[in-house]
Short mmCIF file of C-alpha atoms (C1' of nucleotides) in Angstrom, two decimals:
data_model
loop_
_atom_site.label_atom_id
_atom_site.label_comp_id
_atom_site.label_asym_id
_atom_site.label_seq_id
_atom_site.Cartn_x
_atom_site.Cartn_y
_atom_site.Cartn_z
CA MET W 1 -23.99 -19.09 -1.24
CA ASN W 2 -23.59 -15.79 -2.93
CA SER W 3 -23.42 -15.34 -6.74
CA HIS W 4 -20.17 -13.48 -7.37
CA ASP W 5 -19.95 -17.25 -9.71
CA THR W 6 -22.60 -15.59 -11.75
CA HIS W 7 -19.21 -13.17 -12.95
CA VAL W 8 -17.46 -16.49 -14.50
CA GLY W 9 -14.86 -15.34 -16.54
CA GLY W 10 -14.45 -11.58 -15.37
CA PRO W 11 -11.01 -10.36 -13.03
CA ASP W 12 -10.90 -11.82 -9.42
CA LEU W 13 -10.46 -8.66 -8.28
CA ALA W 14 -10.58 -9.76 -4.17
CA ALA W 15 -7.73 -12.36 -5.05
CA LEU W 16 -5.61 -9.32 -6.39
CA ALA W 17 -6.52 -7.23 -4.09
CA ALA W 18 -6.11 -9.63 -0.82
CA LEU W 19 -2.33 -10.01 -1.25
CA LEU W 20 -2.00 -6.79 -0.72
CA ALA W 21 -4.05 -6.70 2.15
CA ASP W 22 -1.97 -8.34 4.77
CA GLY W 23 0.32 -5.77 7.08
CA THR W 24 3.32 -7.87 6.38
CA ARG W 25 3.02 -8.77 2.82
CA ALA W 26 1.84 -4.79 1.92
CA ASP W 27 5.19 -4.03 3.51
CA PHE W 28 7.43 -5.94 2.08
CA CYS W 29 6.11 -4.80 -1.45
CA LEU W 30 6.92 -0.95 0.04
CA ALA W 31 10.18 -2.74 0.53
CA LEU W 32 11.44 -4.06 -2.57
CA LEU W 33 9.25 -0.59 -4.37
CA ASP W 34 13.21 0.17 -4.71
CA GLY W 35 13.82 -1.61 -7.37
CA ARG W 36 15.68 -4.37 -5.67
CA ALA W 37 16.23 -7.89 -4.30
CA TRP W 38 15.83 -8.70 -1.54
CA THR W 39 16.12 -11.84 0.69
CA ALA W 40 13.23 -13.58 2.91
CA ILE W 41 15.17 -13.08 6.15
CA GLU W 42 15.89 -9.47 4.87
CA LEU W 43 12.37 -9.14 4.55
CA ALA W 44 10.83 -10.83 7.61
CA ARG W 45 13.45 -8.59 10.15
CA HIS W 46 12.51 -5.62 7.87
CA ALA W 47 8.55 -6.53 8.60
CA GLY W 48 8.94 -7.54 12.06
CA VAL W 49 8.33 -11.28 12.39
CA ALA W 50 9.00 -14.81 11.85
CA ALA W 51 11.61 -16.09 8.86
CA SER W 52 8.15 -19.07 8.53
CA THR W 53 6.54 -16.45 8.83
CA ALA W 54 7.87 -14.22 5.92
CA THR W 55 7.60 -17.63 3.93
CA GLY W 56 4.24 -18.17 3.84
CA HIS W 57 3.51 -14.60 2.34
CA LEU W 58 6.28 -15.01 -0.03
CA ASN W 59 4.74 -18.19 -1.10
CA LEU W 60 1.38 -16.43 -2.47
CA LEU W 61 3.25 -13.28 -3.46
CA VAL W 62 5.28 -15.31 -5.59
CA GLY W 63 2.25 -17.12 -6.88
CA GLY W 64 0.11 -14.23 -7.48
CA GLY W 65 2.86 -12.95 -9.97
CA LEU W 66 3.66 -10.27 -7.85
CA LEU W 67 6.79 -11.31 -6.50
CA THR W 68 9.65 -13.08 -8.92
CA GLN W 69 11.84 -15.28 -7.79
CA GLU W 70 15.76 -16.71 -8.20
CA ARG W 71 17.31 -19.15 -5.97
CA GLN W 72 20.43 -18.66 -5.07
CA GLY W 73 22.54 -21.22 -2.77
CA ARG W 74 20.55 -21.03 0.96
CA HIS W 75 19.27 -17.57 -0.42
CA ARG W 76 16.42 -16.76 -1.39
CA TYR W 77 16.10 -13.37 -3.72
CA VAL W 78 12.43 -11.63 -4.90
CA ARG W 79 11.67 -8.71 -6.40
CA LEU W 80 8.96 -7.01 -8.17
CA ALA W 81 7.67 -8.65 -10.62
CA ASP W 82 7.35 -6.27 -13.26
CA PRO W 83 7.29 -2.13 -14.08
CA ASP W 84 3.52 -2.53 -14.34
CA THR W 85 3.43 -4.28 -10.91
CA ALA W 86 5.52 -1.37 -9.33
CA GLU W 87 3.10 0.97 -11.24
CA LEU W 88 0.18 -1.01 -8.84
CA ILE W 89 1.69 -0.78 -6.17
CA GLU W 90 2.49 3.01 -6.45
CA LYS W 91 -0.76 3.89 -7.37
CA LEU W 92 -2.21 2.42 -4.33
CA ALA W 93 0.54 3.56 -2.12
CA SER W 94 -0.56 7.31 -3.52
CA MET W 95 -3.76 7.29 -3.07
CA ALA W 96 -3.82 4.71 0.56
CA PRO W 97 -4.52 6.95 4.04
CA ARG W 98 -1.97 7.54 5.92
CA ARG W 99 -0.49 5.78 9.02
CA ALA W 100 -1.35 7.26 12.69
CA ASP W 101 1.30 10.06 13.93
CA PRO W 102 5.03 10.36 14.13
CA PRO W 103 5.75 9.94 17.75
CA ARG W 104 9.27 8.83 15.95
CA SER W 105 12.97 8.04 17.64
CA LEU W 106 15.28 10.32 16.48
CA PRO W 107 17.36 7.94 13.30
CA ALA W 108 14.78 6.74 12.17
CA ALA W 109 13.74 10.66 11.94
CA ASN W 110 17.07 11.00 9.75
CA ARG W 111 16.55 8.07 7.72
CA ASP W 112 13.23 9.29 6.35
CA ARG W 113 14.53 12.20 5.65
CA ALA W 114 17.36 10.83 3.75
CA LEU W 115 14.57 8.73 2.09
CA ALA W 116 12.33 12.02 1.84
CA ARG W 117 15.79 13.68 -0.20
CA ALA W 118 16.29 10.99 -2.77
CA ARG W 119 15.02 7.65 -3.32
CA THR W 120 14.73 4.77 -5.74
CA CYS W 121 11.17 4.05 -7.07
CA TYR W 122 10.98 1.34 -8.68
CA ASP W 123 13.05 1.61 -11.18
CA HIS W 124 13.13 5.56 -11.43
CA LEU W 125 13.69 8.68 -9.12
CA ALA W 126 11.68 9.70 -6.40
CA GLY W 127 11.92 12.31 -3.81
CA THR W 128 12.96 16.47 -3.43
CA LEU W 129 15.58 14.89 -6.58
CA GLY W 130 13.54 13.26 -8.60
CA VAL W 131 10.88 15.67 -8.22
CA ALA W 132 13.43 18.57 -8.88
CA ILE W 133 15.00 16.48 -11.64
CA THR W 134 11.54 16.51 -13.65
CA GLU W 135 10.92 19.83 -13.10
CA ALA W 136 14.26 21.53 -14.34
CA MET W 137 13.99 19.43 -17.56
CA THR W 138 9.96 20.40 -17.69
CA ASP W 139 11.88 23.94 -17.51
CA ARG W 140 13.87 23.62 -20.56
CA GLY W 141 11.27 22.62 -22.74
CA MET W 142 12.08 18.78 -22.73
CA LEU W 143 9.25 17.24 -20.97
CA ASP W 144 5.55 18.96 -22.15
CA TRP W 145 3.01 18.01 -19.44
CA GLU W 146 -0.01 19.86 -22.11
CA GLN W 147 -1.35 16.43 -23.68
CA GLY W 148 -0.08 14.14 -21.10
CA LEU W 149 3.58 13.82 -19.92
CA THR W 150 5.71 13.49 -23.48
CA LEU W 151 9.06 13.45 -23.99
CA THR W 152 9.91 16.82 -26.73
CA GLY W 153 12.83 16.79 -29.38
CA ASP W 154 15.35 18.60 -26.71
CA GLY W 155 14.66 15.79 -24.36
CA THR W 156 15.72 13.33 -26.54
CA ALA W 157 18.60 15.38 -28.02
CA TRP W 158 19.19 15.56 -24.20
CA LEU W 159 19.32 12.49 -23.55
CA ALA W 160 21.48 11.48 -26.44
CA GLU W 161 23.73 13.33 -25.44
CA LEU W 162 23.92 12.10 -22.05
CA GLY W 163 24.38 8.25 -24.23
CA ILE W 164 20.91 6.99 -23.39
CA ALA W 165 18.73 5.73 -25.78
CA LEU W 166 15.66 4.87 -25.77
CA PRO W 167 14.11 1.53 -26.35
CA PRO W 168 11.69 1.07 -29.68
CA ALA W 169 8.61 2.18 -29.37
CA THR W 170 7.91 -0.78 -26.25
CA ARG W 171 5.02 -1.81 -23.77
CA ARG W 172 6.00 0.65 -22.19
CA PRO W 173 5.06 4.20 -22.29
CA PRO W 174 8.84 6.11 -22.78
CA VAL W 175 8.08 9.01 -20.01
CA ARG W 176 5.52 7.91 -17.92
CA SER W 177 4.44 10.61 -14.52
CA CYS W 178 4.77 8.80 -11.26
CA LEU W 179 3.30 10.64 -8.04
CA ASP W 180 5.68 11.37 -4.87
CA TRP W 181 4.27 10.22 -1.72
CA THR W 182 6.24 12.81 0.20
CA GLU W 183 6.34 15.45 -1.64
CA ARG W 184 2.60 14.85 -3.51
CA ARG W 185 4.30 15.98 -6.94
CA PRO W 186 5.06 14.03 -9.93
CA HIS W 187 8.62 13.25 -10.72
CA LEU W 188 10.01 11.35 -14.04
CA ALA W 189 8.90 8.10 -14.55
CA GLY W 190 8.73 5.09 -17.61
CA ALA W 191 11.17 4.03 -19.84
CA ALA W 192 13.51 6.96 -19.95
CA GLY W 193 12.47 7.79 -16.15
CA ALA W 194 14.34 3.84 -16.10
CA ALA W 195 18.03 4.71 -18.55
CA LEU W 196 18.38 8.08 -16.60
CA CYS W 197 18.16 6.93 -13.26
CA ARG W 198 20.51 3.48 -13.86
CA HIS W 199 22.73 6.98 -15.41
CA ALA W 200 22.85 8.11 -12.68
CA PHE W 201 23.55 5.36 -11.01
CA ASP W 202 26.42 4.30 -13.54
CA ALA W 203 28.26 7.88 -13.84
CA GLY W 204 28.00 8.22 -9.85
CA TRP W 205 25.91 10.93 -10.11
CA ILE W 206 24.44 9.17 -6.79
CA THR W 207 25.55 6.33 -4.37
CA ARG W 208 23.32 3.64 -2.19
CA ILE W 209 22.77 5.40 1.02
CA GLY W 210 23.81 1.71 2.78
CA THR W 211 21.14 -0.70 2.37
CA SER W 212 18.39 1.71 2.71
CA ARG W 213 16.76 2.70 -1.00
CA ALA W 214 17.22 6.41 0.19
CA VAL W 215 20.20 7.61 -2.32
CA ALA W 216 22.84 10.57 -2.08
CA LEU W 217 24.26 13.03 -3.79
CA THR W 218 28.15 12.75 -4.74
CA ASP W 219 29.58 15.80 -5.33
CA THR W 220 30.04 14.25 -9.37
CA GLY W 221 26.77 14.72 -9.41
CA GLU W 222 25.93 17.42 -8.04
CA ARG W 223 28.33 19.12 -10.60
CA ALA W 224 26.40 17.24 -13.74
CA LEU W 225 23.12 18.93 -12.44
CA THR W 226 23.90 22.19 -12.24
CA ASP W 227 26.19 22.08 -15.56
CA ARG W 228 23.00 19.65 -17.87
CA LEU W 229 20.14 21.51 -16.13
CA GLY W 230 21.31 24.59 -14.11
CA LEU W 231 19.88 22.84 -11.17
CA ALA W 232 20.85 24.27 -7.84
CA VAL W 233 20.85 21.86 -5.70
CA GLY W 234 21.37 22.21 -1.71
CA THR W 235 20.87 18.25 -0.69
CA HIS W 236 23.73 19.22 1.79
CA THR W 237 21.04 21.59 4.23
CA PRO W 238 17.82 20.39 3.65
CA ALA W 239 15.46 23.13 4.32
CA GLY W 240 13.05 21.40 6.14
CA MET Q 1 3.99 -7.34 17.72
CA ASN Q 2 5.13 -6.59 14.83
CA SER Q 3 6.72 -3.52 13.47
CA HIS Q 4 4.32 -1.97 10.88
CA ASP Q 5 4.34 1.12 13.35
CA THR Q 6 8.13 1.26 12.00
CA HIS Q 7 7.13 3.06 8.63
CA VAL Q 8 4.76 5.64 10.51
CA GLY Q 9 3.36 8.71 8.51
CA GLY Q 10 3.19 5.98 5.48
CA PRO Q 11 0.88 5.48 2.74
CA ASP Q 12 -1.15 2.44 5.01
CA LEU Q 13 -1.28 -0.16 1.54
CA ALA Q 14 -2.87 -3.02 3.52
CA ALA Q 15 -6.00 -0.61 4.85
CA LEU Q 16 -7.15 0.42 1.50
CA ALA Q 17 -6.39 -2.76 -0.51
CA ALA Q 18 -8.51 -4.65 2.42
CA LEU Q 19 -11.20 -2.74 1.38
CA LEU Q 20 -11.65 -3.79 -2.09
CA ALA Q 21 -9.99 -7.69 -0.95
CA ASP Q 22 -13.21 -8.82 -0.38
CA GLY Q 23 -15.43 -10.60 -2.78
CA THR Q 24 -18.70 -8.74 -2.12
CA ARG Q 25 -16.90 -5.00 -2.09
CA ALA Q 26 -15.30 -5.99 -4.95
CA ASP Q 27 -18.40 -7.28 -7.07
CA PHE Q 28 -19.55 -3.11 -6.28
CA CYS Q 29 -16.57 -1.91 -7.16
CA LEU Q 30 -16.64 -3.48 -11.15
CA ALA Q 31 -20.35 -2.58 -10.15
CA LEU Q 32 -20.05 1.04 -10.49
CA LEU Q 33 -17.37 1.15 -12.49
CA ASP Q 34 -19.90 1.82 -15.04
CA GLY Q 35 -20.23 5.25 -14.17
CA ARG Q 36 -23.51 5.22 -12.59
CA ALA Q 37 -24.77 5.94 -9.66
CA TRP Q 38 -26.46 2.44 -7.66
CA THR Q 39 -29.01 2.15 -5.18
CA ALA Q 40 -27.66 -0.43 -2.08
CA ILE Q 41 -30.37 -3.04 -2.72
CA GLU Q 42 -29.62 -2.93 -6.50
CA LEU Q 43 -26.11 -3.74 -5.04
CA ALA Q 44 -27.28 -6.09 -2.60
CA ARG Q 45 -29.29 -8.33 -5.22
CA HIS Q 46 -26.05 -8.04 -7.85
CA ALA Q 47 -23.61 -9.52 -5.55
CA GLY Q 48 -26.49 -11.55 -3.89
CA VAL Q 49 -26.33 -10.55 -0.25
CA ALA Q 50 -28.19 -9.45 1.97
CA ALA Q 51 -29.09 -5.92 2.29
CA SER Q 52 -27.91 -6.06 6.02
CA THR Q 53 -24.60 -7.24 5.01
CA ALA Q 54 -24.66 -4.09 2.27
CA THR Q 55 -25.28 -1.80 4.47
CA GLY Q 56 -21.93 -2.51 6.51
CA HIS Q 57 -19.82 -2.65 3.66
CA LEU Q 58 -21.32 -0.11 1.24
CA ASN Q 59 -19.94 2.03 5.12
CA LEU Q 60 -16.21 0.98 4.69
CA LEU Q 61 -15.95 1.55 1.34
CA VAL Q 62 -17.86 5.39 1.57
CA GLY Q 63 -15.26 5.69 4.67
CA GLY Q 64 -12.34 4.87 3.37
CA GLY Q 65 -13.15 7.33 0.51
CA LEU Q 66 -13.73 4.14 -2.81
CA LEU Q 67 -17.56 5.95 -2.49
CA THR Q 68 -18.97 8.67 -2.09
CA GLN Q 69 -23.12 8.71 -1.37
CA GLU Q 70 -26.36 10.62 -1.69
CA ARG Q 71 -29.35 10.72 -0.31
CA GLN Q 72 -32.48 10.68 -0.81
CA GLY Q 73 -35.39 10.00 0.69
CA ARG Q 74 -35.13 6.00 1.31
CA HIS Q 75 -32.94 5.76 -0.85
CA ARG Q 76 -29.00 5.54 -0.56
CA TYR Q 77 -26.90 5.88 -4.00
CA VAL Q 78 -23.15 5.20 -4.06
CA ARG Q 79 -20.96 5.81 -6.97
CA LEU Q 80 -17.76 5.56 -7.41
CA ALA Q 81 -15.88 8.97 -5.49
CA ASP Q 82 -13.90 10.22 -8.56
CA PRO Q 83 -11.43 9.06 -12.04
CA ASP Q 84 -8.99 7.96 -9.64
CA THR Q 85 -10.50 5.77 -7.44
CA ALA Q 86 -12.17 4.07 -11.10
CA GLU Q 87 -8.29 4.02 -12.50
CA LEU Q 88 -7.26 2.75 -9.15
CA ILE Q 89 -9.91 0.00 -9.72
CA GLU Q 90 -9.80 -0.63 -13.44
CA LYS Q 91 -6.22 -1.13 -12.97
CA LEU Q 92 -6.26 -3.86 -10.23
CA ALA Q 93 -9.23 -5.31 -12.81
CA SER Q 94 -6.89 -5.99 -15.77
CA MET Q 95 -4.02 -7.56 -13.83
CA ALA Q 96 -5.86 -9.90 -11.40
CA PRO Q 97 -6.39 -13.11 -12.65
CA ARG Q 98 -9.79 -14.77 -14.08
CA ARG Q 99 -12.49 -16.38 -12.60
CA ALA Q 100 -12.54 -20.06 -12.72
CA ASP Q 101 -14.43 -21.86 -15.97
CA PRO Q 102 -17.34 -20.36 -17.31
CA PRO Q 103 -20.00 -23.16 -16.99
CA ARG Q 104 -22.74 -20.61 -17.98
CA SER Q 105 -26.49 -19.94 -18.93
CA LEU Q 106 -27.06 -18.47 -21.65
CA PRO Q 107 -29.25 -15.59 -20.80
CA ALA Q 108 -25.70 -14.66 -18.92
CA ALA Q 109 -23.39 -15.23 -21.86
CA ASN Q 110 -25.83 -13.61 -24.29
CA ARG Q 111 -25.38 -10.77 -21.82
CA ASP Q 112 -22.08 -11.09 -21.50
CA ARG Q 113 -21.95 -10.64 -25.25
CA ALA Q 114 -23.51 -7.40 -24.93
CA LEU Q 115 -21.08 -6.27 -22.67
CA ALA Q 116 -17.77 -7.01 -24.72
CA ARG Q 117 -19.36 -5.73 -27.71
CA ALA Q 118 -19.61 -2.05 -26.08
CA ARG Q 119 -20.30 -0.80 -22.89
CA THR Q 120 -19.27 1.66 -20.47
CA CYS Q 121 -16.39 2.13 -18.57
CA TYR Q 122 -16.38 4.41 -15.20
CA ASP Q 123 -16.71 7.67 -17.90
CA HIS Q 124 -15.18 6.35 -21.69
CA LEU Q 125 -15.98 3.39 -24.22
CA ALA Q 126 -15.08 -0.04 -23.57
CA GLY Q 127 -15.79 -2.99 -24.82
CA THR Q 128 -14.84 -3.80 -29.02
CA LEU Q 129 -17.12 -0.54 -29.99
CA GLY Q 130 -14.59 1.48 -27.91
CA VAL Q 131 -11.35 -0.02 -28.97
CA ALA Q 132 -12.50 -0.13 -32.28
CA ILE Q 133 -12.74 3.66 -31.85
CA THR Q 134 -9.40 4.79 -30.13
CA GLU Q 135 -8.11 3.07 -33.43
CA ALA Q 136 -9.89 4.14 -35.78
CA MET Q 137 -8.79 7.13 -34.25
CA THR Q 138 -5.16 6.08 -34.10
CA ASP Q 139 -4.94 5.72 -37.96
CA ARG Q 140 -6.29 9.29 -38.92
CA GLY Q 141 -3.63 10.14 -37.01
CA MET Q 142 -5.43 12.01 -34.16
CA LEU Q 143 -4.16 10.36 -31.59
CA ASP Q 144 -0.25 9.22 -30.85
CA TRP Q 145 1.04 6.69 -29.46
CA GLU Q 146 4.92 6.95 -29.63
CA GLN Q 147 5.73 8.90 -26.59
CA GLY Q 148 3.33 8.18 -24.69
CA LEU Q 149 -0.35 8.32 -25.51
CA THR Q 150 -1.16 11.84 -26.94
CA LEU Q 151 -3.80 14.00 -28.82
CA THR Q 152 -2.38 16.18 -31.91
CA GLY Q 153 -3.81 18.79 -33.61
CA ASP Q 154 -6.02 16.56 -35.63
CA GLY Q 155 -7.66 15.29 -33.01
CA THR Q 156 -8.44 18.24 -31.08
CA ALA Q 157 -9.61 19.57 -34.10
CA TRP Q 158 -11.66 16.74 -34.79
CA LEU Q 159 -12.85 16.94 -31.24
CA ALA Q 160 -13.76 20.81 -32.04
CA GLU Q 161 -16.23 20.02 -35.10
CA LEU Q 162 -17.96 17.62 -33.18
CA GLY Q 163 -17.91 20.39 -30.00
CA ILE Q 164 -15.97 19.06 -27.99
CA ALA Q 165 -13.76 21.60 -26.62
CA LEU Q 166 -10.93 19.82 -23.75
CA PRO Q 167 -10.99 21.55 -19.82
CA PRO Q 168 -7.46 23.70 -19.59
CA ALA Q 169 -5.09 21.49 -18.59
CA THR Q 170 -6.23 20.12 -15.03
CA ARG Q 171 -4.39 17.60 -13.12
CA ARG Q 172 -6.70 15.26 -14.76
CA PRO Q 173 -4.60 14.83 -18.59
CA PRO Q 174 -6.73 14.73 -21.58
CA VAL Q 175 -5.73 11.33 -22.97
CA ARG Q 176 -4.71 8.47 -21.11
CA SER Q 177 -4.71 4.40 -22.04
CA CYS Q 178 -7.00 2.33 -20.56
CA LEU Q 179 -6.83 -1.29 -20.68
CA ASP Q 180 -9.79 -3.58 -21.67
CA TRP Q 181 -10.10 -6.28 -20.56
CA THR Q 182 -11.70 -8.69 -23.17
CA GLU Q 183 -10.29 -7.40 -26.10
CA ARG Q 184 -7.41 -6.87 -24.00
CA ARG Q 185 -6.14 -3.65 -26.07
CA PRO Q 186 -6.02 -0.32 -24.91
CA HIS Q 187 -8.95 2.11 -25.79
CA LEU Q 188 -9.40 5.93 -25.11
CA ALA Q 189 -9.78 7.34 -21.29
CA GLY Q 190 -9.52 10.38 -19.20
CA ALA Q 191 -11.28 13.74 -20.08
CA ALA Q 192 -11.22 13.67 -23.93
CA GLY Q 193 -12.47 9.87 -23.60
CA ALA Q 194 -15.18 11.14 -21.19
CA ALA Q 195 -16.21 14.02 -23.24
CA LEU Q 196 -16.11 11.71 -26.28
CA CYS Q 197 -18.64 9.32 -24.50
CA ARG Q 198 -20.72 12.68 -23.24
CA HIS Q 199 -21.33 13.06 -26.81
CA ALA Q 200 -22.49 9.95 -28.07
CA PHE Q 201 -25.00 9.84 -25.54
CA ASP Q 202 -26.14 13.42 -26.10
CA ALA Q 203 -26.26 12.99 -29.85
CA GLY Q 204 -28.39 9.08 -30.01
CA TRP Q 205 -25.23 7.53 -31.00
CA ILE Q 206 -25.77 5.08 -28.24
CA THR Q 207 -28.43 3.36 -25.66
CA ARG Q 208 -28.11 1.90 -22.56
CA ILE Q 209 -29.33 -1.49 -22.65
CA GLY Q 210 -31.92 -2.10 -20.66
CA THR Q 211 -29.95 -0.85 -16.63
CA SER Q 212 -27.00 -2.50 -17.01
CA ARG Q 213 -23.53 -0.87 -18.04
CA ALA Q 214 -24.12 -2.45 -21.82
CA VAL Q 215 -24.40 0.03 -24.89
CA ALA Q 216 -25.92 -0.81 -27.81
CA LEU Q 217 -25.00 1.50 -31.18
CA THR Q 218 -28.09 3.36 -32.96
CA ASP Q 219 -28.18 3.57 -36.49
CA THR Q 220 -27.32 7.01 -36.14
CA GLY Q 221 -24.45 6.14 -34.30
CA GLU Q 222 -23.19 4.12 -36.31
CA ARG Q 223 -24.37 6.71 -39.54
CA ALA Q 224 -21.72 9.11 -37.54
CA LEU Q 225 -18.99 7.03 -36.86
CA THR Q 226 -18.86 5.90 -40.59
CA ASP Q 227 -18.88 9.28 -41.70
CA ARG Q 228 -16.88 10.54 -39.37
CA LEU Q 229 -14.35 7.79 -38.31
CA GLY Q 230 -14.94 6.29 -41.88
CA LEU Q 231 -15.47 2.93 -39.34
CA ALA Q 232 -17.11 -0.31 -40.74
CA VAL Q 233 -19.29 -0.92 -37.50
CA GLY Q 234 -20.15 -4.75 -37.30
CA THR Q 235 -22.24 -4.41 -33.96
CA HIS Q 236 -25.15 -6.36 -35.60
CA THR Q 237 -23.40 -9.71 -37.06
CA PRO Q 238 -21.41 -10.39 -33.49
CA ALA Q 239 -18.06 -12.25 -35.13
CA GLY Q 240 -18.11 -14.45 -32.37
"C1'" DG R 1 32.58 -33.29 9.53
"C1'" DC R 2 30.66 -29.09 11.77
"C1'" DG R 3 28.76 -25.40 12.98
"C1'" DA R 4 25.81 -21.62 11.34
"C1'" DT R 5 22.80 -19.82 8.73
"C1'" DC R 6 18.99 -19.72 5.28
"C1'" DC R 7 14.93 -21.77 4.12
"C1'" DT R 8 11.19 -24.43 4.41
"C1'" DT R 9 6.89 -27.53 6.42
"C1'" DC R 10 3.78 -28.60 10.24
"C1'" DG R 11 0.43 -28.08 14.32
"C1'" DG R 12 -2.30 -25.44 17.35
"C1'" DC R 13 -3.50 -21.02 19.25
"C1'" DC R 14 -5.90 -16.59 18.06
"C1'" DT R 15 -8.43 -13.36 15.79
"C1'" DC R 16 -10.91 -10.53 12.81
"C1'" DC R 17 -14.24 -10.15 9.61
"C1'" DA R 18 -18.41 -11.52 6.45
"C1'" DC R 19 -22.70 -13.87 6.71
"C1'" DC R 20 -27.77 -13.72 8.29
"C1'" DG R 21 -31.81 -12.97 10.06
"C1'" DA R 22 -34.53 -10.15 13.58
"C1'" DA R 23 -35.85 -6.29 14.59
"C1'" DG R 24 -36.25 -0.88 14.45
"C1'" DT R 25 -36.18 3.84 12.22
"C1'" DG R 26 -37.56 6.51 8.36
"C1'" DT R 27 -39.53 7.48 3.97
"C1'" DC R 28 -43.15 7.34 -0.01
"C1'" DC R 29 -48.12 5.89 -1.47
"C1'" DG R 30 -52.88 5.54 -1.59
"C1'" DC V 1 -53.34 6.52 8.81
"C1'" DG V 2 -51.29 2.33 6.35
"C1'" DG V 3 -48.52 -0.80 4.33
"C1'" DA V 4 -45.19 -1.67 1.07
"C1'" DC V 5 -40.56 -0.39 0.60
"C1'" DA V 6 -35.51 1.05 2.11
"C1'" DC V 7 -32.36 0.63 4.33
"C1'" DT V 8 -29.99 0.57 9.63
"C1'" DT V 9 -28.64 -1.78 14.27
"C1'" DC V 10 -27.84 -6.02 16.67
"C1'" DG V 11 -26.15 -10.10 18.44
"C1'" DG V 12 -24.27 -14.86 17.35
"C1'" DT V 13 -22.14 -17.81 14.17
"C1'" DG V 14 -18.73 -20.02 11.04
"C1'" DG V 15 -14.82 -20.27 8.67
"C1'" DA V 16 -10.52 -17.79 7.05
"C1'" DG V 17 -5.90 -16.34 8.27
"C1'" DG V 18 -1.71 -14.03 10.16
"C1'" DC V 19 1.23 -15.84 13.50
"C1'" DC V 20 3.81 -18.38 16.10
"C1'" DG V 21 7.91 -22.16 18.29
"C1'" DA V 22 9.72 -26.44 16.73
"C1'" DA V 23 11.69 -29.37 14.24
"C1'" DG V 24 13.67 -30.97 9.91
"C1'" DG V 25 16.06 -29.89 5.54
"C1'" DA V 26 19.78 -27.90 2.01
"C1'" DT V 27 24.06 -24.62 1.61
"C1'" DC V 28 28.04 -22.53 3.42
"C1'" DG V 29 32.33 -21.61 5.66
"C1'" DC V 30 36.02 -23.36 8.23
#
DNA sequence: GCGATCCTTCGGCCTCCACCGAAGTGTCCG
DNA sequence: CGGACACTTCGGTGGAGGCCGAAGGATCGC
């Protein structure tokens, strides 16, 4: 026996980490980081495992509180349990080593380029677009990074103009910085980031590309961002 | 084969999580969360494993970038690699399930009570004391939680009075909230939290209890906190 | 009702890895 | 120089857990 039981009542860090220490479960969580609900079979195919294997993993993840599920007919929908969980996975992803070298196919490369350009990160925007919006907001004095990330009066006003009212001080911070693992630069997350992303979908600024977590900036969106943020977005001619 | 290699170049979340998915390695990291350097044998005894086992674990943790080491004669000192790593472990600890029921010994209970009262959490103060200081600072308008945690002008001035100058905006936020896993309430972390903790040691407000991460509030410290924060600290008569 | 589809349970296989003790190296101290 | 101590390497053991396919529900659409 080793003396793990000396620390009874303390956090069982290993149990939580073990949930994410398997390649397949980690794949599931990274996929779910797009904030949407997936069915068991979608995840299984995505990770390349048998359905029975996926069932086992989902039971563990749901049991461990990382995912929540919802049954609809013969489908089992799962999603990340809450923003806190998404934050944990983001943090792990930002600190984790990269995978081995990329001897990749052309379609895969295209898919990845779309993903790097603009995508959802749980409930907010990431990728080049997410970073660009964040930096434009900073340049216009809507965000302040001096004393931790804060939303200025101008920022609150700008959001209000869009019809976005922030919820009153909950446990969740209104603005939070999230490290982008393709750009390696922070972008806007938290309640305000989520609200802004929701608005971007609702107003038709962005749309999903197929069923992936990648999003495309529409012409409407491009115009809106130019008008409202002075953002010159080169999304149609990727500079990479 | 499963298709983990479809995501070449993406973060290898599982590899990082696997480092923390073992009970012994998790024990090591939680112990190192006191911010100090431990020798291999101290950690081995703490976790109740053989020295050879500890060597293997430390190789993995150092190799994975979670710990840094320093050789001094026949000793191998290890510590957490950086504040980012400490933050990751804190986050995991705050979300992890508690261990099974506590059928504990009296000395262990005393040790835990001292730990709950006041301790270091990597480089800042936690426990009842850490939370109390944070709340007193909030009450006096030095901290603002409205738009994420920020240090107000009053807060900056108060720190300056103590001779604490914050480093100019680095990547590390000056103030950050850290969730306490005994109190379940946030306390002050980040650069300011670290500086305040350092000052508390230097000025003799607190001292280490033996070799643990628990600290005791000195009479000097109690007076200083009463004078400067209006804090009525009941540390000598624990109310629990 | 009848297939098709989604999911689950079960049994068996197989790999991975945490553990220890024994033996060896390097360092400190008397 | 010799003993004590900190650490490392190595081989062997045992348990945990990830994987699959086959078989059995449950649900949908026709």
